[in-house]
Structure formats: C-alpha cells, structure tokens
Tab-separated table of C-alpha atoms in Angstrom:
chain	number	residue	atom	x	y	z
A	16	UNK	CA	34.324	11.389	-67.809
A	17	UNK	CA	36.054	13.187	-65.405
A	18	UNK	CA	34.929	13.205	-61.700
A	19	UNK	CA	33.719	16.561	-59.810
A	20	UNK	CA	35.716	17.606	-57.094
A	21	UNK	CA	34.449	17.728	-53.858
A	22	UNK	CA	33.242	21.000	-52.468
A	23	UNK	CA	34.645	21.771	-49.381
A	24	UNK	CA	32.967	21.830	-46.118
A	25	UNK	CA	33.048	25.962	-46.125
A	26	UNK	CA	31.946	26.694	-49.538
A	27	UNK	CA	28.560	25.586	-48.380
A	28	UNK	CA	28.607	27.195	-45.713
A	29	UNK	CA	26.818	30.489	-44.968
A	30	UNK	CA	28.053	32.676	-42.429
A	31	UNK	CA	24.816	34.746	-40.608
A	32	UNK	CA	26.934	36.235	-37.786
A	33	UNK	CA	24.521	38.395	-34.893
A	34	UNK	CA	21.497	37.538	-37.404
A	35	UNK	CA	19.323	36.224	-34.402
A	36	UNK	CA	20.922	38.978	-31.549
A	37	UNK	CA	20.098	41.928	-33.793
A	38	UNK	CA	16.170	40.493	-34.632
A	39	UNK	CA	15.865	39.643	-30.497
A	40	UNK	CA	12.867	41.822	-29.005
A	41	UNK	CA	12.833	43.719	-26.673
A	42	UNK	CA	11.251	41.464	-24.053
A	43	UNK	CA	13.520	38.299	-24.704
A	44	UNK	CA	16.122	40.530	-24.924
A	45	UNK	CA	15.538	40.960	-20.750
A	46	UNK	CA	14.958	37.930	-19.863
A	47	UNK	CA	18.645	37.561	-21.248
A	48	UNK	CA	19.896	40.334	-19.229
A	49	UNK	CA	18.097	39.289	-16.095
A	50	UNK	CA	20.141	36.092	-16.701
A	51	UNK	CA	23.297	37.385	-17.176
A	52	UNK	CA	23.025	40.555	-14.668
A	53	UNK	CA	23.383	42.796	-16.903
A	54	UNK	CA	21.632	46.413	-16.978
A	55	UNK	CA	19.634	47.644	-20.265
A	56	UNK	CA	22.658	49.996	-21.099
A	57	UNK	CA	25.534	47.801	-20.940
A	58	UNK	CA	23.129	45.576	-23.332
A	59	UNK	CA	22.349	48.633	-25.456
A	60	UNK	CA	26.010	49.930	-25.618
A	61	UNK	CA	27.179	45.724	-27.006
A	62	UNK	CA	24.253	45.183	-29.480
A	63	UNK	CA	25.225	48.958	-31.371
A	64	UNK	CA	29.024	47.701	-31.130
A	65	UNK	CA	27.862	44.979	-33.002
A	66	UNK	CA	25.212	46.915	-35.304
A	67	UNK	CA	28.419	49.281	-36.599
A	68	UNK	CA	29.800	45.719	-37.913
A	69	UNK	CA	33.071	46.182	-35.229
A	70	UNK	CA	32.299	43.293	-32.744
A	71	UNK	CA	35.717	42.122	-33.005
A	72	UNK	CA	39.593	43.166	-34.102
A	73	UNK	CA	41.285	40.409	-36.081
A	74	UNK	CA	44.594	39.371	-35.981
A	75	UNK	CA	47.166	36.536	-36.786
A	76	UNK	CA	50.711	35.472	-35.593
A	77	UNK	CA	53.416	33.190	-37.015
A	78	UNK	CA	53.418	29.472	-35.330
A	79	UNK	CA	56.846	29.241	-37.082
A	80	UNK	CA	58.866	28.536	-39.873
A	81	UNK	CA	56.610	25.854	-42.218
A	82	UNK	CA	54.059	25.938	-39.247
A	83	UNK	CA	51.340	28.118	-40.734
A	84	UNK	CA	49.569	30.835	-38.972
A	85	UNK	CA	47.309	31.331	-35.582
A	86	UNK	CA	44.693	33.820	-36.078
A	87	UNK	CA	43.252	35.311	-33.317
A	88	UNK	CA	39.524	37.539	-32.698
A	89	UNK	CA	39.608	39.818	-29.866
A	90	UNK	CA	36.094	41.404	-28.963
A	91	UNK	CA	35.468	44.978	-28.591
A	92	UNK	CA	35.225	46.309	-24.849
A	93	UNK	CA	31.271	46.301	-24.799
A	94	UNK	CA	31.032	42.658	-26.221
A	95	UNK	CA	33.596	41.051	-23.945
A	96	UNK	CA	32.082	42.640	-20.608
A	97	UNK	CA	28.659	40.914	-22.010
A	98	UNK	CA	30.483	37.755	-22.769
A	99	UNK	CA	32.461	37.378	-19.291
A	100	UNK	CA	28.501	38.008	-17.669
A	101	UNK	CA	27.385	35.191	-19.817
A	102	UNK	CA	30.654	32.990	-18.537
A	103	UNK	CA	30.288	33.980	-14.910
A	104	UNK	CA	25.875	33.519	-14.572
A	105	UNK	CA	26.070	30.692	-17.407
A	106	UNK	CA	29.016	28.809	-18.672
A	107	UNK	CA	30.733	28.318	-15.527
A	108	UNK	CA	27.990	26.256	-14.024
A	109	UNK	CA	27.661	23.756	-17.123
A	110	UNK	CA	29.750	20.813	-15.979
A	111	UNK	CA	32.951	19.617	-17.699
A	112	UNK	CA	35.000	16.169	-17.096
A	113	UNK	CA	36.817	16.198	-14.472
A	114	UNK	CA	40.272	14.538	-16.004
A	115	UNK	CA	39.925	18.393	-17.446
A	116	UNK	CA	42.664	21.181	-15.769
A	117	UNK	CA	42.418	24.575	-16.648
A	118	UNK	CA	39.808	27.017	-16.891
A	119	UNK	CA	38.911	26.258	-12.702
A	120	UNK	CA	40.493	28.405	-10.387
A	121	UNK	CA	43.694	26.228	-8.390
A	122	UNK	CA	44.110	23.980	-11.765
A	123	UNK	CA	46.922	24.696	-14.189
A	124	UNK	CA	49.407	22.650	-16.371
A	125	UNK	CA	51.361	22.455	-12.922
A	126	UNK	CA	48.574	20.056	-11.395
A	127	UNK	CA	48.076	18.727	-15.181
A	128	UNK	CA	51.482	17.569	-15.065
A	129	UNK	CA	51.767	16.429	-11.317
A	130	UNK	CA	48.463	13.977	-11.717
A	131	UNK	CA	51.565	11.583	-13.399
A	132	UNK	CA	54.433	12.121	-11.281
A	133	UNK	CA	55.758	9.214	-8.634
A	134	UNK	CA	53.532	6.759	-11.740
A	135	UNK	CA	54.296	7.465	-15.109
A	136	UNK	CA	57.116	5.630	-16.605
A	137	UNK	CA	55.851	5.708	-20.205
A	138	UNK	CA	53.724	8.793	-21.590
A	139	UNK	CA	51.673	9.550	-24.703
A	140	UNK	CA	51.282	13.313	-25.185
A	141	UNK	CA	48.552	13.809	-28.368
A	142	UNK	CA	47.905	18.306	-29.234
A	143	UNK	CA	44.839	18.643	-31.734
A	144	UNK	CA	45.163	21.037	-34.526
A	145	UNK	CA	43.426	24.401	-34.671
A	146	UNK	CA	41.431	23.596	-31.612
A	147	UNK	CA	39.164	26.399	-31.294
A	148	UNK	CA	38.720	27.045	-35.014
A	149	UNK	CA	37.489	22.904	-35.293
A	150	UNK	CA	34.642	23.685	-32.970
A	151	UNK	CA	31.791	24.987	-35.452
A	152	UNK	CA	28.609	27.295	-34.493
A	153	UNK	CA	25.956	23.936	-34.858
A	154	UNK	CA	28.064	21.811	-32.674
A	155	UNK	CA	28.403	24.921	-30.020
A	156	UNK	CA	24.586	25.064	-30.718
A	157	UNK	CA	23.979	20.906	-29.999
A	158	UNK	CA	26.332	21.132	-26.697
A	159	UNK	CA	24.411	24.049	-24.615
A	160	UNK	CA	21.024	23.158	-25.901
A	161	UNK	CA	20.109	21.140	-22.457
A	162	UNK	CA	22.061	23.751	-20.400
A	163	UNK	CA	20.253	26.560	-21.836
A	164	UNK	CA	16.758	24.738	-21.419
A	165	UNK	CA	18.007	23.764	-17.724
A	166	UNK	CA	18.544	27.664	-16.820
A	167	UNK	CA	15.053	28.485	-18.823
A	168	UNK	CA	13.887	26.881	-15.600
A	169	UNK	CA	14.297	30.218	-13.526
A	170	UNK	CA	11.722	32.041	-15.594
A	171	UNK	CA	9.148	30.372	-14.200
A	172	UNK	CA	5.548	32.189	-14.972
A	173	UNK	CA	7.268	33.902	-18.229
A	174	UNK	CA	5.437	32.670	-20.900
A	175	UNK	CA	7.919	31.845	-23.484
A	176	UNK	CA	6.936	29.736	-26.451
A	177	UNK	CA	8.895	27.447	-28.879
A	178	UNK	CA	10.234	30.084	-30.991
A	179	UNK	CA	10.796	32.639	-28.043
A	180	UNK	CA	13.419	29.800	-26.652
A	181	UNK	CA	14.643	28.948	-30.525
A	182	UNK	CA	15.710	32.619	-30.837
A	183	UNK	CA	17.197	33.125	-27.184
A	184	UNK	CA	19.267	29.942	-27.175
A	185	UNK	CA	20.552	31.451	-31.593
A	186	UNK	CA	20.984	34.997	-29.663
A	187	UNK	CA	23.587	32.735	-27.327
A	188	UNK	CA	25.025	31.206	-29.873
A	189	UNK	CA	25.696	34.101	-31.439
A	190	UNK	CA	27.752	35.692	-28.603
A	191	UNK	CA	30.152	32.876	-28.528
A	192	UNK	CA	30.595	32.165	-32.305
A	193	UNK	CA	32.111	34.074	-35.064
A	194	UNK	CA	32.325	33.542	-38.560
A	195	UNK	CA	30.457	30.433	-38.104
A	196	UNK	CA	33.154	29.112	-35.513
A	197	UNK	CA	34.416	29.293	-32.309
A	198	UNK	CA	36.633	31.976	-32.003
A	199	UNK	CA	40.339	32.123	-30.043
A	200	UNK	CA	39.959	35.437	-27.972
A	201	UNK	CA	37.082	35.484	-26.262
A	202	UNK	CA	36.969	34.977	-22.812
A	203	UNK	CA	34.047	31.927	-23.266
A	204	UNK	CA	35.519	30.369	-25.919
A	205	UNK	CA	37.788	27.780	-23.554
A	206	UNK	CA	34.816	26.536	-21.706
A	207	UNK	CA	33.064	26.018	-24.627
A	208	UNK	CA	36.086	24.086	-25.914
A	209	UNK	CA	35.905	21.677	-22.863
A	210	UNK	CA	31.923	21.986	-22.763
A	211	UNK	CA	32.071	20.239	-26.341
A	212	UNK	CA	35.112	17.855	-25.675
A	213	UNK	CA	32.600	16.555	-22.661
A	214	UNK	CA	31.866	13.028	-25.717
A	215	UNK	CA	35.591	13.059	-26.138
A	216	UNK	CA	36.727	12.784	-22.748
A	217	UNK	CA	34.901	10.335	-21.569
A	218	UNK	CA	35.222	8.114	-24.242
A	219	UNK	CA	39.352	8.419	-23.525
A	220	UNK	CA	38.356	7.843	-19.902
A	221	UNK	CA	36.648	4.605	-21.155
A	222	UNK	CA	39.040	3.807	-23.030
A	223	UNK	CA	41.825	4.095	-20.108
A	224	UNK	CA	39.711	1.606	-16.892
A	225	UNK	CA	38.795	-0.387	-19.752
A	226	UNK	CA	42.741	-0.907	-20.534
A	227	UNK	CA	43.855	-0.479	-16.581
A	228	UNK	CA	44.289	-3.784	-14.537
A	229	UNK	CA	46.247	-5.306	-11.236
A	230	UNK	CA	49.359	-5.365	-13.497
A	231	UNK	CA	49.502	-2.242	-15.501
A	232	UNK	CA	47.698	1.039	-14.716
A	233	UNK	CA	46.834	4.094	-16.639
A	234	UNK	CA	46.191	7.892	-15.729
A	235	UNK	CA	44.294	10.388	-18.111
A	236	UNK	CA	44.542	14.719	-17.903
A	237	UNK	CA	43.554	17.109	-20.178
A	238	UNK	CA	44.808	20.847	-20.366
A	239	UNK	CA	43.056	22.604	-22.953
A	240	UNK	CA	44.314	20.872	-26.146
A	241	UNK	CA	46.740	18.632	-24.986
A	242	UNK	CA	45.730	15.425	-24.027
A	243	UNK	CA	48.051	13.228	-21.748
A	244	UNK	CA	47.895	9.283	-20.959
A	245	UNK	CA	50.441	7.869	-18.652
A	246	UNK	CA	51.347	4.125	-17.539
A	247	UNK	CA	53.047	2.750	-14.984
A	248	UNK	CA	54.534	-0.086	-17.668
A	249	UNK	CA	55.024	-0.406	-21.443
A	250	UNK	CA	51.810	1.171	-23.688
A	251	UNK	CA	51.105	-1.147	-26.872
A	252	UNK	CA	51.152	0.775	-29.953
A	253	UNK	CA	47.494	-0.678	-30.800
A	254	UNK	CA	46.552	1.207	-27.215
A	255	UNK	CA	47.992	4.255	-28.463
A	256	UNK	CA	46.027	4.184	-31.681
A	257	UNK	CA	42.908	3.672	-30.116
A	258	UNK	CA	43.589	7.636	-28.664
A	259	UNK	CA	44.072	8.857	-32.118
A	260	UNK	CA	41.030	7.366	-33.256
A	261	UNK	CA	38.528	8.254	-30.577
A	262	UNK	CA	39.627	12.033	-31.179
A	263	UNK	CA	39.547	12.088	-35.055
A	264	UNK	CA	35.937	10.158	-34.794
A	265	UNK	CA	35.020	13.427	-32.669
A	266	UNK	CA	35.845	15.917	-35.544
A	267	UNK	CA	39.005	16.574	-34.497
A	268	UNK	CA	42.808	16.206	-35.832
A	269	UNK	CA	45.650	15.503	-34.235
A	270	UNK	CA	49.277	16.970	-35.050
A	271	UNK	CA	51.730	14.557	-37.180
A	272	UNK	CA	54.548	16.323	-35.775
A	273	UNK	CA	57.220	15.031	-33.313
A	274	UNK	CA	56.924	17.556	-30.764
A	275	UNK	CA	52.798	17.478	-30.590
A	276	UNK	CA	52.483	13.649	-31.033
A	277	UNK	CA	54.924	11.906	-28.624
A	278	UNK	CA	55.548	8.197	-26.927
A	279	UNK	CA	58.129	9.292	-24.202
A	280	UNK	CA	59.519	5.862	-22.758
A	281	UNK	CA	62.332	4.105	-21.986
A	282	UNK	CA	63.399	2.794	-24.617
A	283	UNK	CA	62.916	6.074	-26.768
A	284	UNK	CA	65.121	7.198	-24.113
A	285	UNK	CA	63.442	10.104	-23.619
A	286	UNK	CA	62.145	12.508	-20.278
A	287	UNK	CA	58.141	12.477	-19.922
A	288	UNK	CA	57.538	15.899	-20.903
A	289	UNK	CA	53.576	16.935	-20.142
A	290	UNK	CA	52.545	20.363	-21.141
A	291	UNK	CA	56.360	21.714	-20.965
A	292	UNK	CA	57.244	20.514	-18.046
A	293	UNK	CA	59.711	17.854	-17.696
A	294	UNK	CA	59.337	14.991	-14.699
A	295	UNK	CA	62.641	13.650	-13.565
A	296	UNK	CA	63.349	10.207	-12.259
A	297	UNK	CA	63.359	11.674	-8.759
A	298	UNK	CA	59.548	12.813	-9.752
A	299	UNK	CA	60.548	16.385	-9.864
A	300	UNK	CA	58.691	18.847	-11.872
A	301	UNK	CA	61.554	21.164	-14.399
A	302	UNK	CA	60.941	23.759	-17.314
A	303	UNK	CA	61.594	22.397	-20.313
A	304	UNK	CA	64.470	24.066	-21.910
A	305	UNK	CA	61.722	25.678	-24.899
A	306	UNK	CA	59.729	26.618	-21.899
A	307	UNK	CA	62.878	28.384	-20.219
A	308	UNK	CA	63.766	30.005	-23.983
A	309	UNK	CA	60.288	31.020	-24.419
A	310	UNK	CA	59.910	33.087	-20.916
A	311	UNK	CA	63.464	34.334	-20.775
A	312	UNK	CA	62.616	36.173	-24.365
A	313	UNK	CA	59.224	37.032	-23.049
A	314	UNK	CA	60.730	38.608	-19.615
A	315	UNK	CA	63.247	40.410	-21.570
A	316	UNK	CA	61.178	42.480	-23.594
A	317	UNK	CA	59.179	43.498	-21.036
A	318	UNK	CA	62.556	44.881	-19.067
A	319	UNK	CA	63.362	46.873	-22.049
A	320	UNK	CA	60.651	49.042	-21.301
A	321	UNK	CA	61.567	52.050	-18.815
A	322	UNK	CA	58.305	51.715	-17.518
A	323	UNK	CA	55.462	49.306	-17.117
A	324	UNK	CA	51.603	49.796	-17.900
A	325	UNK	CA	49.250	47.912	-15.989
A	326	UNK	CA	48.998	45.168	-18.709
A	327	UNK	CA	52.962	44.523	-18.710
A	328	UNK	CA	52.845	43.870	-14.903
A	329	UNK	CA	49.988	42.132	-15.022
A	330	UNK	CA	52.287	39.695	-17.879
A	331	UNK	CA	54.844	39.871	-15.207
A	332	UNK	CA	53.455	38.794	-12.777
A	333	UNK	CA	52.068	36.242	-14.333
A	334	UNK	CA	55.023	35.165	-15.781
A	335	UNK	CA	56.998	35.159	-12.221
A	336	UNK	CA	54.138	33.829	-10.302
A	337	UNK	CA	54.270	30.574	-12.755
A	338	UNK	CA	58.441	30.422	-12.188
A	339	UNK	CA	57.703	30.686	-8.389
A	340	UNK	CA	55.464	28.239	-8.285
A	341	UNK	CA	57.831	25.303	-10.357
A	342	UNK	CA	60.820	26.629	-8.568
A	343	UNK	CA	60.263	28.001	-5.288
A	344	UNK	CA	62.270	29.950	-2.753
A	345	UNK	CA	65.214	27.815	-1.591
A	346	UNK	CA	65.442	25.735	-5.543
A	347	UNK	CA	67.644	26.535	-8.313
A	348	UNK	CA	66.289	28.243	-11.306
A	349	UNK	CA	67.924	27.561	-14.240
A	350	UNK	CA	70.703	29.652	-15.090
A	351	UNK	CA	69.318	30.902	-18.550
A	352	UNK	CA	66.674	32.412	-16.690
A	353	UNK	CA	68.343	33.488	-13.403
A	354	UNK	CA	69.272	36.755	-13.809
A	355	UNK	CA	66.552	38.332	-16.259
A	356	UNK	CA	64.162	36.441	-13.498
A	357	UNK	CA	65.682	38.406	-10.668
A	358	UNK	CA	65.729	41.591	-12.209
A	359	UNK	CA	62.473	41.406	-13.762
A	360	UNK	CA	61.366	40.398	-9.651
A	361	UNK	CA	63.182	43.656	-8.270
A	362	UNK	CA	61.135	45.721	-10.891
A	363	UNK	CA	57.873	44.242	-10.036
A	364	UNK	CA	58.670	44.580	-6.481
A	365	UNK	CA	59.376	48.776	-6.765
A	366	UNK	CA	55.347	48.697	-8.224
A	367	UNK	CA	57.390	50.660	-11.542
A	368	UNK	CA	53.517	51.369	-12.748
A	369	UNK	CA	53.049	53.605	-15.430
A	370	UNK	CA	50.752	56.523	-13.411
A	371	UNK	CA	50.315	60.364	-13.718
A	372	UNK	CA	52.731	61.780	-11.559
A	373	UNK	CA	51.143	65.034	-9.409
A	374	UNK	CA	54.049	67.623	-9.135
A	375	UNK	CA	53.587	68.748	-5.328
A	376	UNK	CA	54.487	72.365	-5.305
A	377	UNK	CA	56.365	73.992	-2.039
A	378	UNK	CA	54.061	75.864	-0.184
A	379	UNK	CA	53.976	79.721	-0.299
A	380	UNK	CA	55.687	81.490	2.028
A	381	UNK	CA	53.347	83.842	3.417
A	382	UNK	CA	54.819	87.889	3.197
A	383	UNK	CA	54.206	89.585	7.048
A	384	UNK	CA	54.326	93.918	6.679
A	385	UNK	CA	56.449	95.475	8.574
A	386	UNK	CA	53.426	96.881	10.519
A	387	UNK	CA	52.165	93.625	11.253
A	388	UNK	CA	55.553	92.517	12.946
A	389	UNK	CA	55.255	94.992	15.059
A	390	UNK	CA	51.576	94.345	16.143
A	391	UNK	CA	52.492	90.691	16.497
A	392	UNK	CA	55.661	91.537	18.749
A	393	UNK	CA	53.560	93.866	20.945
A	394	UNK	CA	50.632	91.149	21.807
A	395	UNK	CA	53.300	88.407	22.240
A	396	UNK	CA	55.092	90.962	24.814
A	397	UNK	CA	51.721	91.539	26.210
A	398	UNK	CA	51.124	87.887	26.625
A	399	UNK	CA	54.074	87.189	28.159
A	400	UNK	CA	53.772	89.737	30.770
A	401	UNK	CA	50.140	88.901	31.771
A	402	UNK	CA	51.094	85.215	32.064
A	403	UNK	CA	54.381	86.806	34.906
A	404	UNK	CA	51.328	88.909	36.598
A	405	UNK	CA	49.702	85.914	37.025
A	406	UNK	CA	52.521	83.963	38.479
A	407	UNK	CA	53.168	86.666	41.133
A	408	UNK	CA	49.494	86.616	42.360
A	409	UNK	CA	49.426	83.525	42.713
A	410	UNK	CA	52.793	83.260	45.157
A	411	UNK	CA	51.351	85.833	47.325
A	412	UNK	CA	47.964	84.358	47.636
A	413	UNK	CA	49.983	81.014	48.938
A	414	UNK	CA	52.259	83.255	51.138
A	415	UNK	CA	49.515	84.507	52.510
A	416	UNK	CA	47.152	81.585	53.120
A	417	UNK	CA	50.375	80.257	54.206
C-alpha cells in the first residue's frame, strides 16, 4: 500500500491577515494609539487602507541565474507611518543580543567586520536562507508576548481583561505580519528578525566561551543574516558543525553554496571576507571586488539620470557616505570605482535636486508722462535752490556773529 505524502507545512495553514485589527474596538483601539503616539486620524486613515484590501504592493527580483527569486512587500504610506510609530514607542526598546550590528544607530557591517580585525586568522561566514520569510506570524506572536505585557504596564487603572490584552497583542501581530509571515519591506520587520534570533544568538555565544580558552580564542557578530565566527588559530570542522546545527534546530536553514557558507583560512588560502569586506594581513578593511562591481553599476545608473529626485540622492548619498567611510580622504579607492565615484561626488555636491523652478520675471519698467517729467524737474530745481538759500543764511549769520 502506498504511503501518503506529507502535507506541507502551508497547506495547513490558514492565512487571517488584519482579522484581529479590523474587529479591535474602539476603546482598545486608543489605548494602542496612546502607545504608539499616534492621533485618531492617522489610525483611521491606516485601518481603511487596510479595509480596501491594499495594505501592501508586492513585488519580486531575480537573486540570479539558478538562484531563485526575492520577493519583497512594501506597505502603503498610511500603514508604514503606523508601523515606524510602533518601531520608534515599541520595538526599539525590546532588547536584542548584543554580538548583533545593524538596526542601532553607529553599527553597520563596517563595525561588523572590524570586531575581527588585528584577531581573526581563520573565519566561518554562515547566511540563512529566506530570512525574513522563515520567521512565521506564531513565532513573531511567542517573541513579543512578554514585551507587550511589560508595556501593558503603563495603563495602569485601565481595566483591561484577558481577552482585551489577547486581541491588542493579535492587533500587533497583525501590523508586523503578512500572509502569515514576516514580511521583507517593512520598516519593523529587521528588529523583529533580531527580536526572534534573541534563542539563536545566545546559544552561538555559548557555544563560542564554551570553545574559547588561554590557547585559542573565538569572536562572534551578527549583521542581519549573516553570522560570523572568527579564531585566532585553526577551527575544527566538528566546531564548525556545531554552528550549523544550533541554527537549523532554531527553524532556520543555512545556504549550501560556496559564497554564503565559507571556512576562509590559511590553508584554503583564502582572504577573510565578512559581510563584503575583505581584511588584509595588515588588518585593513577593502571592498570586495563584487562589492566594488555591485556599487559601480549602482552609481552609474543613477548618473544617467539628468536630474536627481530626492530618493536618488538620498541612494547617493548613501552609497558615497559608505565608500567614504571604508576609504577615506587621503586612501586609494579602487580604480573600478574611481571615476564614476568622483563624478557621482561632484553631482551630489551641486545639490542637482529635482525642484520646481520659479521663473523670476524682470521687473516693469515704470512709464513717467511727459507732464510728470516736467513736474518732477521743477520740484527737484526747487529743492535744490532752497537747500543754496539755506547755505547763504547761514554764512551771513556766522559773518555776522563773527
């Protein structure tokens, strides 16, 4: 007899996206905007978004050749000014471990990557797979359940029962999730990733003083999805599969592929290379050449524009801020990106901004009458002689006194 096949995870699944925001009354909807600072219209304005069935616009883009796709969920206006509230008053004060760069303002994959220079001489770089997409709604759900309850605590004297706190904390959940996961676009969703990585990370952390010692040291950082462990000697293979294991017993995957799962060392003979960047022997920090590539291409098409919207110079400068910082004033930038970089810098610097441009018009010469010249001519004349009267009285009243 032949055996039934499995049913996958999402076949079982039923998707109730906004179910618990649209049912939310009136009073719990409040105590939700008293939390998040947020007035009763911009509230109003999200939650009929949301009623129309347009919360978010769905895209995808090409990870490459054989690589599959990347799809992407950006919200509407009125549902990401609600969810940036809700990451400012709420989110942002939920703590995350601290081998974790990113998402904090002064953190980036620069100070992800310099936490192992002058140290690492062998590094193990793991990337999970479909990151945000891994992290489903009753795991989101589980991880800001004790947060939520903590920040309950500034209602105190609202009477709120059981089920008032059940449907607030779904009403949450259902701002951050869609389609029953976590979605890449919104502006929570990375803090929720490293809000629900908290189990994972310090189990790695564990994992890394457990395995440290007077004679061979390790270093752990985390930038989003990449995971990096360093050594100061040779890591054991065994070590290495310990990492893989402690993030698939998490419910997540890690990539197979060379170029998201690699041992640089020695003997490989390759460069450490930690979130594109590439530390030298001297313990410099370099772009990788696919990190050069990938902004040269990305700086070029913004210079074939004749002019540039707010959005392309705020790409720009993004783009030539990160450059700057890698390779400042007084290093060599690499010669691929030299000269797009320095034009790209002189266009940014003449503020080229796409803006309405008022035509000033010359102002109108004003037409005198003939008659007028006249009058004008006679009271100037008139002026000029009262002004000589004046001057003569006054040298004979100092003759005289005199």
């Amino acid at each position: 007899m032949a055996k039934k096949k499995k049913q996958k995870r999402d076949s079982k699944r039923v998707t109730v996206d906004f179910s618990a925001l649209l049912e939310l009354p009136e009073r719990l909807s409040h105590v939700l905007r008293l939390w998040f600072h947020l007035t009763k219209a911009e509230w109003d304005f999200m939650v009929d978004k949301v009623r129309q069935g347009k919360p978010y616009k769905e895209w995808s883009k090409s990870k490459g050749k054989g690589r599959g796709r990347r799809y992407f969920a950006a919200p509407c206006e009125e549902l990401k000014m609600v969810q940036k509230a809700m990451l400012n008053q709420f989110l942002s004060q939920v703590p995350v471990h601290f081998c974790r760069h990113g998402g904090v303002k002064g953190s980036s994959i620069i100070t992800n990557a310099d936490h192992h220079t002058g140290f690492a001489k062998t590094v193990f770089a793991v990337d999970i797979v479909d990151a945000f997409p891994s992290v489903y709604r009753s795991r989101i759900r589980a991880c800001l359940k004790k947060p939520f309850l903590f920040g309950l605590r500034q209602f105190a004297g609202v009477e709120l029962s059981n089920e008032d706190k059940e449907q607030l904390l779904e009403a949450i959940v259902d701002l951050l999730s869609y389609k029953d996961r976590l979605p890449q676009g919104p502006p929570t969703s990375p803090r929720i990733f490293e809000i629900v990585s908290g189990k994972t990370d310090m189990q790695l952390f564990d994992l890394v003083q457990r395995n440290s010692s007077a004679f061979q040291g390790y270093r752990l950082s985390i930038y989003a999805d990449n995971i990096t462990i360093s050594s100061d000697d040779f890591m054991p293979d065994e070590f290495r599969k310990q990492v893989v294991r402690i993030i698939q017993k998490n419910g997540f995957h890690t990539h197979t592929r060379k170029d998201k799962m690699t041992y640089f060392s020695p003997e490989t003979g390759t460069v450490p290379v930690i979130t594109g960047l590439v530390i030298t022997d001297d313990n410099r920090l370099l772009m990788h050449p696919n990190k050069v590539n990938q902004f040269r291409g990305a700086l070029n098409t913004l210079l074939k524009s004749p002019i540039w919207d707010p959005n392309q110079k705020g790409k720009a400068a993004g783009i030539i801020g990160f450059i700057r910082q890698i390779y400042p004033p007084g290093k060599n930038i690499p010669s691929k990106l030299k000269k797009v970089f320095e034009e790209a810098q002189l266009r940014f610097k003449s503020h080229d901004i796409k803006e309405p441009v008022k035509k000033v018009q010359p102002p109108k010469k004003q037409v005198v009458k003939p008659s007028e010249k006249k009058s004008a001519k006679v009271v100037n004349l008139s002026k000029t002689k009262d002004i000589k009267d004046v001057g003569q009285n006054n040298s004979l009243k100092e003759a005289a006194l005199a």
